[in-house]
mmCIF file of C-alpha atoms in Angstrom:
data_model
loop_
_atom_site.group_PDB
_atom_site.id
_atom_site.type_symbol
_atom_site.label_atom_id
_atom_site.label_comp_id
_atom_site.label_asym_id
_atom_site.label_seq_id
_atom_site.Cartn_x
_atom_site.Cartn_y
_atom_site.Cartn_z
ATOM 1 C CA UNK A 1246 -15.190 -8.573 19.623
ATOM 2 C CA UNK A 1247 -16.062 -4.917 19.083
ATOM 3 C CA UNK A 1248 -15.257 -1.656 20.763
ATOM 4 C CA UNK A 1249 -17.107 1.602 19.955
ATOM 5 C CA UNK A 1250 -18.613 -0.023 16.870
ATOM 6 C CA UNK A 1251 -15.239 -1.138 15.485
ATOM 7 C CA UNK A 1252 -13.777 -4.607 15.237
ATOM 8 C CA UNK A 1253 -11.317 -4.980 18.111
ATOM 9 C CA UNK A 1254 -8.441 -7.449 17.894
ATOM 10 C CA UNK A 1255 -6.124 -8.328 20.735
ATOM 11 C CA UNK A 1256 -2.610 -9.657 20.229
ATOM 12 C CA UNK A 1257 -0.005 -10.428 22.861
ATOM 13 C CA UNK A 1258 3.204 -8.830 21.601
ATOM 14 C CA UNK A 1259 6.384 -9.343 23.636
ATOM 15 C CA UNK A 1260 4.322 -10.160 26.724
ATOM 16 C CA UNK A 1261 2.029 -7.135 26.426
ATOM 17 C CA UNK A 1262 -1.521 -7.200 25.083
ATOM 18 C CA UNK A 1263 -2.066 -4.777 22.211
ATOM 19 C CA UNK A 1264 -5.471 -3.665 20.952
ATOM 20 C CA UNK A 1265 -6.075 -3.062 17.233
ATOM 21 C CA UNK A 1266 -9.114 -1.656 15.412
ATOM 22 C CA UNK A 1267 -8.590 -2.492 11.719
ATOM 23 C CA UNK A 1268 -10.641 -0.690 9.110
ATOM 24 C CA UNK A 1269 -10.017 -3.202 6.314
ATOM 25 C CA UNK A 1270 -9.197 -6.877 5.787
ATOM 26 C CA UNK A 1271 -7.018 -7.695 2.762
ATOM 27 C CA UNK A 1272 -6.709 -11.289 1.562
ATOM 28 C CA UNK A 1273 -3.862 -11.894 -0.896
ATOM 29 C CA UNK A 1274 -4.008 -14.924 -3.152
ATOM 30 C CA UNK A 1275 -1.714 -16.460 -5.766
ATOM 31 C CA UNK A 1276 1.283 -15.138 -3.846
ATOM 32 C CA UNK A 1277 3.762 -17.861 -4.786
ATOM 33 C CA UNK A 1278 7.305 -16.733 -5.492
ATOM 34 C CA UNK A 1279 7.689 -19.095 -8.476
ATOM 35 C CA UNK A 1280 5.522 -17.446 -11.155
ATOM 36 C CA UNK A 1281 5.670 -20.505 -13.430
ATOM 37 C CA UNK A 1282 4.355 -22.686 -10.600
ATOM 38 C CA UNK A 1283 1.572 -20.172 -9.922
ATOM 39 C CA UNK A 1284 0.564 -20.246 -13.594
ATOM 40 C CA UNK A 1285 0.567 -24.046 -13.529
ATOM 41 C CA UNK A 1286 -1.700 -23.997 -10.469
ATOM 42 C CA UNK A 1287 -4.043 -21.549 -12.197
ATOM 43 C CA UNK A 1288 -4.237 -23.910 -15.189
ATOM 44 C CA UNK A 1289 -5.024 -26.827 -12.873
ATOM 45 C CA UNK A 1290 -7.809 -24.856 -11.226
ATOM 46 C CA UNK A 1291 -9.145 -23.741 -14.606
ATOM 47 C CA UNK A 1292 -9.560 -27.399 -15.543
ATOM 48 C CA UNK A 1293 -11.826 -27.700 -12.501
ATOM 49 C CA UNK A 1294 -13.824 -24.647 -13.484
ATOM 50 C CA UNK A 1295 -12.103 -22.095 -11.253
ATOM 51 C CA UNK A 1296 -11.821 -18.787 -13.165
ATOM 52 C CA UNK A 1297 -8.472 -17.116 -13.708
ATOM 53 C CA UNK A 1298 -7.733 -14.383 -11.104
ATOM 54 C CA UNK A 1299 -8.018 -10.749 -12.137
ATOM 55 C CA UNK A 1300 -4.408 -10.122 -11.085
ATOM 56 C CA UNK A 1301 -1.349 -12.002 -9.820
ATOM 57 C CA UNK A 1302 -1.016 -11.672 -6.885
ATOM 58 C CA UNK A 1303 -4.753 -11.240 -6.344
ATOM 59 C CA UNK A 1304 -5.676 -8.565 -3.784
ATOM 60 C CA UNK A 1305 -9.142 -8.960 -2.243
ATOM 61 C CA UNK A 1306 -10.643 -6.443 0.186
ATOM 62 C CA UNK A 1307 -13.279 -7.325 2.799
ATOM 63 C CA UNK A 1308 -14.883 -5.775 5.882
ATOM 64 C CA UNK A 1309 -12.828 -6.435 9.022
ATOM 65 C CA UNK A 1310 -15.836 -8.062 10.674
ATOM 66 C CA UNK A 1311 -14.854 -11.341 8.991
ATOM 67 C CA UNK A 1312 -11.872 -11.597 11.340
ATOM 68 C CA UNK A 1313 -12.510 -13.634 14.461
ATOM 69 C CA UNK A 1314 -10.527 -14.751 17.489
ATOM 70 C CA UNK A 1315 -13.275 -17.013 18.821
ATOM 71 C CA UNK A 1316 -12.614 -20.753 19.369
ATOM 72 C CA UNK A 1317 -15.172 -21.802 16.746
ATOM 73 C CA UNK A 1318 -16.625 -20.570 13.468
ATOM 74 C CA UNK A 1319 -19.981 -21.258 11.806
ATOM 75 C CA UNK A 1320 -20.135 -21.937 8.071
ATOM 76 C CA UNK A 1321 -22.898 -22.734 5.586
ATOM 77 C CA UNK A 1322 -22.395 -25.908 3.590
ATOM 78 C CA UNK A 1323 -20.095 -28.881 4.138
ATOM 79 C CA UNK A 1324 -17.330 -27.982 1.688
ATOM 80 C CA UNK A 1325 -15.199 -25.377 3.468
ATOM 81 C CA UNK A 1326 -11.621 -25.607 4.686
ATOM 82 C CA UNK A 1327 -8.852 -23.604 6.314
ATOM 83 C CA UNK A 1328 -5.478 -22.370 5.044
ATOM 84 C CA UNK A 1329 -2.650 -21.441 7.412
ATOM 85 C CA UNK A 1330 -1.193 -18.050 6.483
ATOM 86 C CA UNK A 1331 1.212 -15.424 7.760
ATOM 87 C CA UNK A 1332 -0.886 -12.392 8.634
ATOM 88 C CA UNK A 1333 0.487 -8.863 8.737
ATOM 89 C CA UNK A 1334 -1.167 -6.262 10.957
ATOM 90 C CA UNK A 1335 -0.344 -2.676 10.031
ATOM 91 C CA UNK A 1336 -1.168 -0.043 12.640
ATOM 92 C CA UNK A 1337 0.075 3.380 11.621
ATOM 93 C CA UNK A 1338 3.865 3.244 11.545
ATOM 94 C CA UNK A 1339 3.976 -0.131 13.320
ATOM 95 C CA UNK A 1340 3.797 -3.548 11.680
ATOM 96 C CA UNK A 1341 3.276 -6.938 13.299
ATOM 97 C CA UNK A 1342 3.192 -10.565 12.146
ATOM 98 C CA UNK A 1343 0.782 -13.208 13.341
ATOM 99 C CA UNK A 1344 -1.011 -16.345 12.139
ATOM 100 C CA UNK A 1345 -4.433 -16.761 10.566
ATOM 101 C CA UNK A 1346 -6.557 -19.174 8.571
ATOM 102 C CA UNK A 1347 -8.071 -18.056 5.278
ATOM 103 C CA UNK A 1348 -11.115 -20.295 5.642
ATOM 104 C CA UNK A 1349 -12.744 -20.688 2.224
ATOM 105 C CA UNK A 1350 -15.919 -22.102 0.672
ATOM 106 C CA UNK A 1351 -14.550 -24.565 -1.891
ATOM 107 C CA UNK A 1352 -17.826 -25.060 -3.737
ATOM 108 C CA UNK A 1353 -18.194 -21.335 -4.328
ATOM 109 C CA UNK A 1354 -14.506 -21.056 -5.236
ATOM 110 C CA UNK A 1355 -15.248 -22.758 -8.558
ATOM 111 C CA UNK A 1356 -17.688 -19.944 -9.379
ATOM 112 C CA UNK A 1357 -16.242 -16.803 -7.785
ATOM 113 C CA UNK A 1358 -12.902 -16.755 -5.957
ATOM 114 C CA UNK A 1359 -13.531 -13.470 -4.158
ATOM 115 C CA UNK A 1360 -17.004 -14.526 -2.997
ATOM 116 C CA UNK A 1361 -15.635 -17.851 -1.747
ATOM 117 C CA UNK A 1362 -13.343 -15.944 0.598
ATOM 118 C CA UNK A 1363 -15.956 -13.448 1.737
ATOM 119 C CA UNK A 1364 -18.544 -15.942 2.985
ATOM 120 C CA UNK A 1365 -16.304 -17.510 5.646
ATOM 121 C CA UNK A 1366 -14.899 -16.093 8.897
ATOM 122 C CA UNK A 1367 -11.139 -15.587 9.086
ATOM 123 C CA UNK A 1368 -9.718 -16.989 12.371
ATOM 124 C CA UNK A 1369 -6.743 -15.118 13.828
ATOM 125 C CA UNK A 1370 -4.264 -16.116 16.536
ATOM 126 C CA UNK A 1371 -3.999 -14.211 19.815
ATOM 127 C CA UNK A 1372 -0.258 -13.552 19.785
ATOM 128 C CA UNK A 1373 2.227 -12.051 17.360
ATOM 129 C CA UNK A 1374 5.678 -10.633 16.746
ATOM 130 C CA UNK A 1375 6.873 -7.133 15.867
ATOM 131 C CA UNK A 1376 7.795 -7.319 12.175
ATOM 132 C CA UNK A 1377 11.134 -5.729 12.993
ATOM 133 C CA UNK A 1378 11.806 -8.605 15.394
ATOM 134 C CA UNK A 1379 11.583 -11.119 12.562
ATOM 135 C CA UNK A 1380 14.449 -9.293 10.873
ATOM 136 C CA UNK A 1381 15.946 -11.278 8.000
ATOM 137 C CA UNK A 1382 14.289 -14.552 9.064
ATOM 138 C CA UNK A 1383 11.066 -14.262 7.023
ATOM 139 C CA UNK A 1384 12.122 -17.006 4.608
ATOM 140 C CA UNK A 1385 12.937 -19.265 7.556
ATOM 141 C CA UNK A 1386 9.374 -19.145 8.891
ATOM 142 C CA UNK A 1387 7.415 -22.402 8.692
ATOM 143 C CA UNK A 1388 3.649 -22.849 8.413
ATOM 144 C CA UNK A 1389 2.113 -26.100 9.635
ATOM 145 C CA UNK A 1390 -1.484 -27.153 10.094
ATOM 146 C CA UNK A 1391 -3.416 -30.204 11.232
ATOM 147 C CA UNK A 1392 -7.054 -31.179 10.815
ATOM 148 C CA UNK A 1393 -9.448 -33.508 12.611
ATOM 149 C CA UNK A 1394 -7.231 -33.961 15.624
ATOM 150 C CA UNK A 1395 -3.734 -34.847 14.486
ATOM 151 C CA UNK A 1396 -3.830 -35.316 10.706
ATOM 152 C CA UNK A 1397 -0.970 -33.340 9.114
ATOM 153 C CA UNK A 1398 -2.514 -31.047 6.496
ATOM 154 C CA UNK A 1399 0.164 -28.443 5.660
ATOM 155 C CA UNK A 1400 3.899 -28.215 6.271
ATOM 156 C CA UNK A 1401 5.732 -25.620 4.227
ATOM 157 C CA UNK A 1402 8.249 -22.802 4.194
ATOM 158 C CA UNK A 1403 7.321 -19.144 3.901
ATOM 159 C CA UNK A 1404 10.093 -18.907 1.314
ATOM 160 C CA UNK A 1405 7.675 -20.424 -1.213
ATOM 161 C CA UNK A 1406 5.688 -17.183 -1.189
ATOM 162 C CA UNK A 1407 6.521 -13.572 -1.939
ATOM 163 C CA UNK A 1408 7.791 -11.638 1.087
ATOM 164 C CA UNK A 1409 4.812 -10.702 3.315
ATOM 165 C CA UNK A 1410 5.965 -7.118 3.832
ATOM 166 C CA UNK A 1411 6.528 -6.646 0.098
ATOM 167 C CA UNK A 1412 3.019 -7.927 -0.568
ATOM 168 C CA UNK A 1413 1.548 -5.510 1.960
ATOM 169 C CA UNK A 1414 3.496 -2.631 0.420
ATOM 170 C CA UNK A 1415 2.101 -3.594 -3.008
ATOM 171 C CA UNK A 1416 -1.596 -3.435 -2.041
ATOM 172 C CA UNK A 1417 -3.089 -1.156 -4.732
ATOM 173 C CA UNK A 1418 -5.010 1.266 -2.547
ATOM 174 C CA UNK A 1419 -7.258 3.648 -4.476
ATOM 175 C CA UNK A 1420 -6.310 6.405 -2.040
ATOM 176 C CA UNK A 1421 -4.454 6.748 1.213
ATOM 177 C CA UNK A 1422 -4.056 3.395 3.053
ATOM 178 C CA UNK A 1423 -6.160 3.013 6.207
ATOM 179 C CA UNK A 1424 -4.436 3.679 9.519
ATOM 180 C CA UNK A 1425 -4.902 0.068 10.606
ATOM 181 C CA UNK A 1426 -5.503 -2.963 8.412
ATOM 182 C CA UNK A 1427 -4.969 -6.718 8.434
ATOM 183 C CA UNK A 1428 -3.513 -8.651 5.477
ATOM 184 C CA UNK A 1429 -3.502 -12.422 4.920
ATOM 185 C CA UNK A 1430 -0.438 -13.017 2.736
ATOM 186 C CA UNK A 1431 -0.799 -16.476 1.175
ATOM 187 C CA UNK A 1432 -0.678 -20.105 2.181
ATOM 188 C CA UNK A 1433 1.431 -23.208 1.505
ATOM 189 C CA UNK A 1434 0.294 -26.394 -0.318
ATOM 190 C CA UNK A 1435 -1.821 -28.982 1.436
ATOM 191 C CA UNK A 1436 -0.688 -32.578 1.823
ATOM 192 C CA UNK A 1437 -3.135 -34.657 -0.178
ATOM 193 C CA UNK A 1438 -6.453 -33.226 -1.308
ATOM 194 C CA UNK A 1439 -8.024 -29.987 -0.122
ATOM 195 C CA UNK A 1440 -10.767 -31.222 2.189
ATOM 196 C CA UNK A 1441 -13.117 -30.063 4.952
ATOM 197 C CA UNK A 1442 -12.667 -30.835 8.626
ATOM 198 C CA UNK A 1443 -14.413 -30.261 11.936
ATOM 199 C CA UNK A 1444 -11.318 -28.702 13.464
ATOM 200 C CA UNK A 1445 -8.232 -26.817 12.323
ATOM 201 C CA UNK A 1446 -4.940 -26.225 14.141
ATOM 202 C CA UNK A 1447 -2.017 -24.204 12.819
ATOM 203 C CA UNK A 1448 1.436 -23.149 13.953
ATOM 204 C CA UNK A 1449 3.825 -20.456 12.715
ATOM 205 C CA UNK A 1450 7.423 -20.843 13.855
ATOM 206 C CA UNK A 1451 10.894 -19.561 13.088
ATOM 207 C CA UNK A 1452 14.407 -19.606 14.534
ATOM 208 C CA UNK A 1453 14.665 -17.634 17.754
ATOM 209 C CA UNK A 1454 10.945 -16.768 17.743
ATOM 210 C CA UNK A 1455 8.211 -17.936 20.113
ATOM 211 C CA UNK A 1456 5.826 -20.078 18.014
ATOM 212 C CA UNK A 1457 2.348 -18.710 17.315
ATOM 213 C CA UNK A 1458 -0.541 -21.158 17.624
ATOM 214 C CA UNK A 1459 -4.095 -21.084 16.264
ATOM 215 C CA UNK A 1460 -6.907 -23.558 16.873
ATOM 216 C CA UNK A 1461 -10.617 -23.465 16.078
ATOM 217 C CA UNK A 1462 -13.621 -25.698 15.565
ATOM 218 C CA UNK A 1463 -15.766 -25.653 12.430
ATOM 219 C CA UNK A 1464 -19.528 -25.880 12.903
ATOM 220 C CA UNK A 1465 -21.799 -26.238 9.895
ATOM 221 C CA UNK A 1466 -25.240 -24.651 10.237
ATOM 222 C CA UNK A 1467 -28.203 -26.997 9.577
ATOM 223 C CA UNK A 1468 -29.232 -27.394 5.947
ATOM 224 C CA UNK A 1469 -32.767 -27.226 4.583
ATOM 225 C CA UNK A 1470 -34.441 -29.939 2.544
ATOM 226 C CA UNK A 1471 -36.173 -28.943 -0.691
#
């Protein structure tokens, strides 16, 4: 949704709805804490034709209009899929954590990683936590996702990735950071093969924290015959 020409996001924080108008969306890839494992994954992708990232972690900047809180997204082509991620929302001096899906075009990923991210909407949950409220429990957070009803797709610990707040602090802004921005901070491995689905559900949970849920449908626009 939009307000005064800006993307408007709404998150329920501690029982109160907060409105955010981010100026930038940052998607952070290759954010694994084990650098050797990240390099191994890059080599695996290279064997499939996926080019090596320009940096590790890889920071990608997009217009905030890619972010959506609608119950469904529309994509072009059958080979897209979601990735459950911790999302950090920075608004001035305040920082919040929520849940998102870095939906990606897998066919395009083999050609251009950044473009593969930029052609798909980025679903975002409708609730979140103050970052300060997470305290020292960031590594205890768990990301889970399911596809096509109840098929377990991801189930992993946030400890596998670099600390979300450290990643956000490391974004290499060319100038002064925007007053409000949203950052997707990396996913956890899938169970089995990366594959498309008609629906995606995710959950972010941690000790003493109210779980954050995300659910959306995936609709593929009609293709043309040539």
